[in-house]
Amino acid sequence: MDQVELDDPARSEEDRLNRAFAALSDPLRRRIVARLAQGDATVNELAEPFSVTLQAVSKHLKVLEDAGLITRRREAQRRPCHLDPEALGRLTAWIEGYRQTVEERYERLDALLASQENQP
């Protein structure tokens, strides 16, 4: 972690959001996230439905891991991937904040238009 992230938590949060949204910009990574939402899975299990190499899936998992969306742990010979619900919660909260702002603006516009319709 560099000094800028230590000094500015908002910058650090913005960087996390940027990495997460960038990671989710790829359709295969979104499908991997969707699969992990059903439960933990190994690289082999995640690669099974796709016509890509294990190495390609591993690279996609690394991007998701670097973005903080998934974690990996060792269980004997297995290394299952796990979706981090807190990371998805941060994305949802960011989107929700903007959704509420836009919704409030439309409600004010609707009220203004309705008041103008009632004027003679």
GROMACS .gro file of N, CA and C in nm:
model
  360
    1MET      N    1   0.086  -0.117   0.000
    1MET     CA    2   0.000   0.000   0.000
    1MET      C    3   0.090   0.123   0.000
    2ASP      N    4   0.062   0.219  -0.089
    2ASP     CA    5   0.147   0.336  -0.095
    2ASP      C    6   0.099   0.441   0.004
    3GLN      N    7   0.179   0.546   0.021
    3GLN     CA    8   0.152   0.650   0.119
    3GLN      C    9   0.022   0.724   0.089
    4VAL      N   10  -0.011   0.742  -0.039
    4VAL     CA   11  -0.135   0.812  -0.076
    4VAL      C   12  -0.256   0.738  -0.020
    5GLU      N   13  -0.257   0.604  -0.033
    5GLU     CA   14  -0.370   0.526   0.019
    5GLU      C   15  -0.379   0.536   0.171
    6LEU      N   16  -0.263   0.541   0.237
    6LEU     CA   17  -0.264   0.552   0.382
    6LEU      C   18  -0.316   0.688   0.426
    7ASP      N   19  -0.285   0.792   0.349
    7ASP     CA   20  -0.322   0.928   0.386
    7ASP      C   21  -0.466   0.962   0.349
    8ASP      N   22  -0.522   0.897   0.248
    8ASP     CA   23  -0.653   0.933   0.197
    8ASP      C   24  -0.741   0.810   0.182
    9PRO      N   25  -0.821   0.780   0.284
    9PRO     CA   26  -0.906   0.661   0.276
    9PRO      C   27  -1.006   0.668   0.161
   10ALA      N   28  -1.052   0.789   0.125
   10ALA     CA   29  -1.147   0.801   0.014
   10ALA      C   30  -1.080   0.758  -0.116
   11ARG      N   31  -0.955   0.794  -0.132
   11ARG     CA   32  -0.880   0.754  -0.253
   11ARG      C   33  -0.865   0.603  -0.256
   12SER      N   34  -0.836   0.543  -0.142
   12SER     CA   35  -0.823   0.398  -0.134
   12SER      C   36  -0.954   0.330  -0.171
   13GLU      N   37  -1.065   0.382  -0.121
   13GLU     CA   38  -1.196   0.325  -0.153
   13GLU      C   39  -1.226   0.342  -0.302
   14GLU      N   40  -1.192   0.457  -0.357
   14GLU     CA   41  -1.213   0.480  -0.500
   14GLU      C   42  -1.130   0.383  -0.583
   15ASP      N   43  -1.006   0.359  -0.541
   15ASP     CA   44  -0.921   0.263  -0.612
   15ASP      C   45  -0.980   0.122  -0.607
   16ARG      N   46  -1.034   0.083  -0.490
   16ARG     CA   47  -1.097  -0.049  -0.478
   16ARG      C   48  -1.217  -0.061  -0.571
   17LEU      N   49  -1.299   0.044  -0.575
   17LEU     CA   50  -1.414   0.043  -0.664
   17LEU      C   51  -1.370   0.035  -0.811
   18ASN      N   52  -1.268   0.112  -0.847
   18ASN     CA   53  -1.219   0.110  -0.984
   18ASN      C   54  -1.171  -0.029  -1.024
   19ARG      N   55  -1.095  -0.093  -0.935
   19ARG     CA   56  -1.043  -0.228  -0.964
   19ARG      C   57  -1.158  -0.327  -0.975
   20ALA      N   58  -1.257  -0.315  -0.888
   20ALA     CA   59  -1.370  -0.409  -0.890
   20ALA      C   60  -1.453  -0.392  -1.016
   21PHE      N   61  -1.485  -0.269  -1.052
   21PHE     CA   62  -1.564  -0.248  -1.173
   21PHE      C   63  -1.485  -0.289  -1.298
   22ALA      N   64  -1.356  -0.263  -1.299
   22ALA     CA   65  -1.273  -0.305  -1.412
   22ALA      C   66  -1.272  -0.457  -1.423
   23ALA      N   67  -1.260  -0.524  -1.309
   23ALA     CA   68  -1.260  -0.671  -1.310
   23ALA      C   69  -1.393  -0.725  -1.362
   24LEU      N   70  -1.501  -0.660  -1.327
   24LEU     CA   71  -1.634  -0.706  -1.369
   24LEU      C   72  -1.669  -0.665  -1.512
   25SER      N   73  -1.582  -0.591  -1.576
   25SER     CA   74  -1.610  -0.549  -1.714
   25SER      C   75  -1.597  -0.665  -1.813
   26ASP      N   76  -1.533  -0.772  -1.772
   26ASP     CA   77  -1.515  -0.888  -1.859
   26ASP      C   78  -1.629  -0.988  -1.840
   27PRO      N   79  -1.694  -1.031  -1.949
   27PRO     CA   80  -1.808  -1.124  -1.936
   27PRO      C   81  -1.771  -1.257  -1.870
   28LEU      N   82  -1.654  -1.310  -1.897
   28LEU     CA   83  -1.616  -1.438  -1.836
   28LEU      C   84  -1.599  -1.421  -1.686
   29ARG      N   85  -1.540  -1.310  -1.644
   29ARG     CA   86  -1.524  -1.288  -1.500
   29ARG      C   87  -1.660  -1.269  -1.433
   30ARG      N   88  -1.754  -1.204  -1.502
   30ARG     CA   89  -1.889  -1.193  -1.443
   30ARG      C   90  -1.953  -1.330  -1.430
   31ARG      N   91  -1.931  -1.417  -1.526
   31ARG     CA   92  -1.987  -1.553  -1.516
   31ARG      C   93  -1.920  -1.631  -1.403
   32ILE      N   94  -1.791  -1.608  -1.382
   32ILE     CA   95  -1.722  -1.673  -1.271
   32ILE      C   96  -1.780  -1.624  -1.139
   33VAL      N   97  -1.802  -1.494  -1.128
   33VAL     CA   98  -1.862  -1.438  -1.006
   33VAL      C   99  -2.001  -1.496  -0.985
   34ALA      N  100  -2.079  -1.508  -1.092
   34ALA     CA  101  -2.213  -1.566  -1.081
   34ALA      C  102  -2.205  -1.710  -1.031
   35ARG      N  103  -2.108  -1.785  -1.080
   35ARG     CA  104  -2.090  -1.924  -1.035
   35ARG      C  105  -2.051  -1.928  -0.888
   36LEU      N  106  -1.959  -1.839  -0.849
   36LEU     CA  107  -1.914  -1.838  -0.709
   36LEU      C  108  -2.024  -1.790  -0.614
   37ALA      N  109  -2.123  -1.718  -0.666
   37ALA     CA  110  -2.236  -1.678  -0.583
   37ALA      C  111  -2.316  -1.800  -0.539
   38GLN      N  112  -2.304  -1.910  -0.614
   38GLN     CA  113  -2.372  -2.035  -0.578
   38GLN      C  114  -2.294  -2.116  -0.475
   39GLY      N  115  -2.165  -2.088  -0.462
   39GLY     CA  116  -2.082  -2.160  -0.366
   39GLY      C  117  -1.937  -2.163  -0.410
   40ASP      N  118  -1.849  -2.196  -0.318
   40ASP     CA  119  -1.707  -2.203  -0.346
   40ASP      C  120  -1.677  -2.306  -0.455
   41ALA      N  121  -1.569  -2.282  -0.529
   41ALA     CA  122  -1.531  -2.374  -0.636
   41ALA      C  123  -1.380  -2.364  -0.660
   42THR      N  124  -1.324  -2.474  -0.709
   42THR     CA  125  -1.182  -2.475  -0.745
   42THR      C  126  -1.166  -2.422  -0.888
   43VAL      N  127  -1.041  -2.400  -0.928
   43VAL     CA  128  -1.013  -2.354  -1.063
   43VAL      C  129  -1.068  -2.454  -1.165
   44ASN      N  130  -1.046  -2.583  -1.142
   44ASN     CA  131  -1.097  -2.685  -1.234
   44ASN      C  132  -1.249  -2.680  -1.245
   45GLU      N  133  -1.317  -2.664  -1.133
   45GLU     CA  134  -1.462  -2.657  -1.135
   45GLU      C  135  -1.510  -2.532  -1.208
   46LEU      N  136  -1.440  -2.422  -1.189
   46LEU     CA  137  -1.478  -2.298  -1.254
   46LEU      C  138  -1.451  -2.302  -1.404
   47ALA      N  139  -1.345  -2.371  -1.444
   47ALA     CA  140  -1.308  -2.377  -1.586
   47ALA      C  141  -1.397  -2.471  -1.665
   48GLU      N  142  -1.458  -2.566  -1.599
   48GLU     CA  143  -1.533  -2.673  -1.665
   48GLU      C  144  -1.632  -2.625  -1.773
   49PRO      N  145  -1.718  -2.526  -1.745
   49PRO     CA  146  -1.817  -2.491  -1.848
   49PRO      C  147  -1.763  -2.401  -1.961
   50PHE      N  148  -1.638  -2.358  -1.950
   50PHE     CA  149  -1.584  -2.264  -2.046
   50PHE      C  150  -1.488  -2.332  -2.143
   51SER      N  151  -1.480  -2.279  -2.262
   51SER     CA  152  -1.387  -2.333  -2.361
   51SER      C  153  -1.257  -2.252  -2.361
   52VAL      N  154  -1.202  -2.234  -2.241
   52VAL     CA  155  -1.073  -2.166  -2.225
   52VAL      C  156  -0.983  -2.255  -2.140
   53THR      N  157  -0.856  -2.226  -2.142
   53THR     CA  158  -0.760  -2.308  -2.068
   53THR      C  159  -0.768  -2.280  -1.918
   54LEU      N  160  -0.715  -2.372  -1.840
   54LEU     CA  161  -0.704  -2.351  -1.696
   54LEU      C  162  -0.620  -2.227  -1.667
   55GLN      N  163  -0.517  -2.209  -1.746
   55GLN     CA  164  -0.429  -2.093  -1.728
   55GLN      C  165  -0.508  -1.963  -1.748
   56ALA      N  166  -0.594  -1.959  -1.849
   56ALA     CA  167  -0.676  -1.839  -1.873
   56ALA      C  168  -0.771  -1.814  -1.755
   57VAL      N  169  -0.834  -1.919  -1.706
   57VAL     CA  170  -0.924  -1.904  -1.592
   57VAL      C  171  -0.845  -1.857  -1.470
   58SER      N  172  -0.726  -1.910  -1.450
   58SER     CA  173  -0.642  -1.868  -1.338
   58SER      C  174  -0.609  -1.719  -1.347
   59LYS      N  175  -0.582  -1.672  -1.468
   59LYS     CA  176  -0.553  -1.529  -1.486
   59LYS      C  177  -0.676  -1.445  -1.452
   60HIS      N  178  -0.794  -1.490  -1.494
   60HIS     CA  179  -0.917  -1.418  -1.460
   60HIS      C  180  -0.939  -1.418  -1.309
   61LEU      N  181  -0.911  -1.530  -1.245
   61LEU     CA  182  -0.926  -1.537  -1.099
   61LEU      C  183  -0.829  -1.442  -1.029
   62LYS      N  184  -0.710  -1.429  -1.081
   62LYS     CA  185  -0.610  -1.337  -1.024
   62LYS      C  186  -0.662  -1.193  -1.032
   63VAL      N  187  -0.724  -1.157  -1.144
   63VAL     CA  188  -0.780  -1.022  -1.157
   63VAL      C  189  -0.891  -1.001  -1.053
   64LEU      N  190  -0.978  -1.100  -1.038
   64LEU     CA  191  -1.087  -1.090  -0.939
   64LEU      C  192  -1.031  -1.084  -0.797
   65GLU      N  193  -0.925  -1.160  -0.772
   65GLU     CA  194  -0.863  -1.160  -0.640
   65GLU      C  195  -0.796  -1.025  -0.613
   66ASP      N  196  -0.723  -0.973  -0.711
   66ASP     CA  197  -0.657  -0.842  -0.695
   66ASP      C  198  -0.759  -0.730  -0.673
   67ALA      N  199  -0.878  -0.747  -0.730
   67ALA     CA  200  -0.985  -0.649  -0.713
   67ALA      C  201  -1.055  -0.664  -0.579
   68GLY      N  202  -1.022  -0.769  -0.505
   68GLY     CA  203  -1.084  -0.791  -0.375
   68GLY      C  204  -1.220  -0.856  -0.380
   69LEU      N  205  -1.256  -0.909  -0.497
   69LEU     CA  206  -1.389  -0.970  -0.511
   69LEU      C  207  -1.392  -1.116  -0.466
   70ILE      N  208  -1.279  -1.183  -0.476
   70ILE     CA  209  -1.273  -1.323  -0.433
   70ILE      C  210  -1.150  -1.344  -0.346
   71THR      N  211  -1.154  -1.452  -0.270
   71THR     CA  212  -1.038  -1.498  -0.194
   71THR      C  213  -1.015  -1.645  -0.225
   72ARG      N  214  -0.895  -1.691  -0.200
   72ARG     CA  215  -0.864  -1.833  -0.216
   72ARG      C  216  -0.803  -1.882  -0.085
   73ARG      N  217  -0.831  -2.005  -0.053
   73ARG     CA  218  -0.772  -2.065   0.067
   73ARG      C  219  -0.733  -2.209   0.036
   74ARG      N  220  -0.650  -2.262   0.117
   74ARG     CA  221  -0.605  -2.399   0.097
   74ARG      C  222  -0.680  -2.491   0.193
   75GLU      N  223  -0.738  -2.595   0.135
   75GLU     CA  224  -0.804  -2.701   0.213
   75GLU      C  225  -0.743  -2.832   0.169
   76ALA      N  226  -0.644  -2.878   0.240
   76ALA     CA  227  -0.571  -3.000   0.202
   76ALA      C  228  -0.515  -2.981   0.061
   77GLN      N  229  -0.561  -3.061  -0.034
   77GLN     CA  230  -0.512  -3.051  -0.172
   77GLN      C  231  -0.593  -2.952  -0.257
   78ARG      N  232  -0.704  -2.904  -0.203
   78ARG     CA  233  -0.791  -2.813  -0.279
   78ARG      C  234  -0.757  -2.667  -0.246
   79ARG      N  235  -0.780  -2.580  -0.344
   79ARG     CA  236  -0.769  -2.435  -0.323
   79ARG      C  237  -0.896  -2.369  -0.375
   80PRO      N  238  -1.004  -2.380  -0.300
   80PRO     CA  239  -1.130  -2.323  -0.348
   80PRO      C  240  -1.129  -2.171  -0.348
   81CYS      N  241  -1.202  -2.115  -0.442
   81CYS     CA  242  -1.222  -1.970  -0.451
   81CYS      C  243  -1.353  -1.938  -0.381
   82HIS      N  244  -1.355  -1.823  -0.318
   82HIS     CA  245  -1.470  -1.781  -0.239
   82HIS      C  246  -1.505  -1.638  -0.276
   83LEU      N  247  -1.630  -1.612  -0.305
   83LEU     CA  248  -1.677  -1.478  -0.336
   83LEU      C  249  -1.689  -1.397  -0.207
   84ASP      N  250  -1.636  -1.275  -0.206
   84ASP     CA  251  -1.642  -1.191  -0.088
   84ASP      C  252  -1.768  -1.104  -0.092
   85PRO      N  253  -1.867  -1.136  -0.012
   85PRO     CA  254  -1.993  -1.060  -0.016
   85PRO      C  255  -1.975  -0.914   0.027
   86GLU      N  256  -1.877  -0.886   0.112
   86GLU     CA  257  -1.853  -0.747   0.153
   86GLU      C  258  -1.808  -0.663   0.034
   87ALA      N  259  -1.727  -0.720  -0.054
   87ALA     CA  260  -1.683  -0.646  -0.172
   87ALA      C  261  -1.801  -0.615  -0.261
   88LEU      N  262  -1.891  -0.710  -0.280
   88LEU     CA  263  -2.011  -0.685  -0.359
   88LEU      C  264  -2.100  -0.583  -0.290
   89GLY      N  265  -2.102  -0.585  -0.159
   89GLY     CA  266  -2.179  -0.487  -0.083
   89GLY      C  267  -2.130  -0.345  -0.106
   90ARG      N  268  -1.997  -0.327  -0.115
   90ARG     CA  269  -1.943  -0.195  -0.142
   90ARG      C  270  -1.987  -0.145  -0.280
   91LEU      N  271  -1.985  -0.236  -0.378
   91LEU     CA  272  -2.029  -0.199  -0.514
   91LEU      C  273  -2.177  -0.162  -0.513
   92THR      N  274  -2.256  -0.242  -0.445
   92THR     CA  275  -2.400  -0.218  -0.437
   92THR      C  276  -2.428  -0.084  -0.369
   93ALA      N  277  -2.357  -0.056  -0.262
   93ALA     CA  278  -2.377   0.070  -0.189
   93ALA      C  279  -2.343   0.190  -0.277
   94TRP      N  280  -2.236   0.179  -0.355
   94TRP     CA  281  -2.197   0.288  -0.444
   94TRP      C  282  -2.305   0.312  -0.548
   95ILE      N  283  -2.352   0.205  -0.611
   95ILE     CA  284  -2.456   0.216  -0.712
   95ILE      C  285  -2.585   0.270  -0.650
   96GLU      N  286  -2.622   0.220  -0.534
   96GLU     CA  287  -2.745   0.259  -0.467
   96GLU      C  288  -2.746   0.408  -0.435
   97GLY      N  289  -2.632   0.463  -0.396
   97GLY     CA  290  -2.623   0.606  -0.367
   97GLY      C  291  -2.660   0.689  -0.488
   98TYR      N  292  -2.610   0.653  -0.602
   98TYR     CA  293  -2.642   0.725  -0.725
   98TYR      C  294  -2.785   0.699  -0.770
   99ARG      N  295  -2.834   0.577  -0.751
   99ARG     CA  296  -2.971   0.547  -0.788
   99ARG      C  297  -3.068   0.634  -0.709
  100GLN      N  298  -3.042   0.648  -0.580
  100GLN     CA  299  -3.130   0.729  -0.496
  100GLN      C  300  -3.128   0.875  -0.539
  101THR      N  301  -3.010   0.927  -0.571
  101THR     CA  302  -2.997   1.066  -0.615
  101THR      C  303  -3.077   1.089  -0.742
  102VAL      N  304  -3.063   1.000  -0.839
  102VAL     CA  305  -3.136   1.014  -0.965
  102VAL      C  306  -3.286   1.001  -0.942
  103GLU      N  307  -3.326   0.908  -0.860
  103GLU     CA  308  -3.468   0.888  -0.831
  103GLU      C  309  -3.527   1.013  -0.767
  104GLU      N  310  -3.456   1.075  -0.674
  104GLU     CA  311  -3.504   1.197  -0.609
  104GLU      C  312  -3.519   1.310  -0.710
  105ARG      N  313  -3.427   1.321  -0.803
  105ARG     CA  314  -3.437   1.425  -0.905
  105ARG      C  315  -3.560   1.404  -0.993
  106TYR      N  316  -3.585   1.280  -1.032
  106TYR     CA  317  -3.703   1.251  -1.114
  106TYR      C  318  -3.832   1.278  -1.036
  107GLU      N  319  -3.833   1.249  -0.908
  107GLU     CA  320  -3.951   1.276  -0.827
  107GLU      C  321  -3.978   1.426  -0.820
  108ARG      N  322  -3.870   1.507  -0.806
  108ARG     CA  323  -3.887   1.653  -0.804
  108ARG      C  324  -3.938   1.702  -0.939
  109LEU      N  325  -3.884   1.647  -1.046
  109LEU     CA  326  -3.929   1.685  -1.180
  109LEU      C  327  -4.076   1.648  -1.200
  110ASP      N  328  -4.114   1.528  -1.157
  110ASP     CA  329  -4.255   1.486  -1.167
  110ASP      C  330  -4.346   1.583  -1.090
  111ALA      N  331  -4.302   1.622  -0.970
  111ALA     CA  332  -4.382   1.713  -0.888
  111ALA      C  333  -4.394   1.850  -0.957
  112LEU      N  334  -4.285   1.899  -1.014
  112LEU     CA  335  -4.288   2.026  -1.084
  112LEU      C  336  -4.382   2.020  -1.204
  113LEU      N  337  -4.373   1.915  -1.283
  113LEU     CA  338  -4.459   1.900  -1.400
  113LEU      C  339  -4.606   1.888  -1.359
  114ALA      N  340  -4.631   1.814  -1.251
  114ALA     CA  341  -4.769   1.799  -1.203
  114ALA      C  342  -4.824   1.933  -1.157
  115SER      N  343  -4.742   2.015  -1.090
  115SER     CA  344  -4.789   2.146  -1.044
  115SER      C  345  -4.816   2.239  -1.161
  116GLN      N  346  -4.743   2.227  -1.268
  116GLN     CA  347  -4.764   2.312  -1.385
  116GLN      C  348  -4.890   2.269  -1.461
  117GLU      N  349  -4.921   2.141  -1.459
  117GLU     CA  350  -5.043   2.092  -1.524
  117GLU      C  351  -5.168   2.144  -1.453
  118ASN      N  352  -5.158   2.165  -1.322
  118ASN     CA  353  -5.272   2.211  -1.243
  118ASN      C  354  -5.292   2.361  -1.251
  119GLN      N  355  -5.202   2.434  -1.309
  119GLN     CA  356  -5.216   2.579  -1.322
  119GLN      C  357  -5.301   2.612  -1.445
  120PRO      N  358  -5.384   2.719  -1.434
  120PRO     CA  359  -5.470   2.754  -1.548
  120PRO      C  360  -5.393   2.812  -1.664
   0.00000   0.00000   0.00000
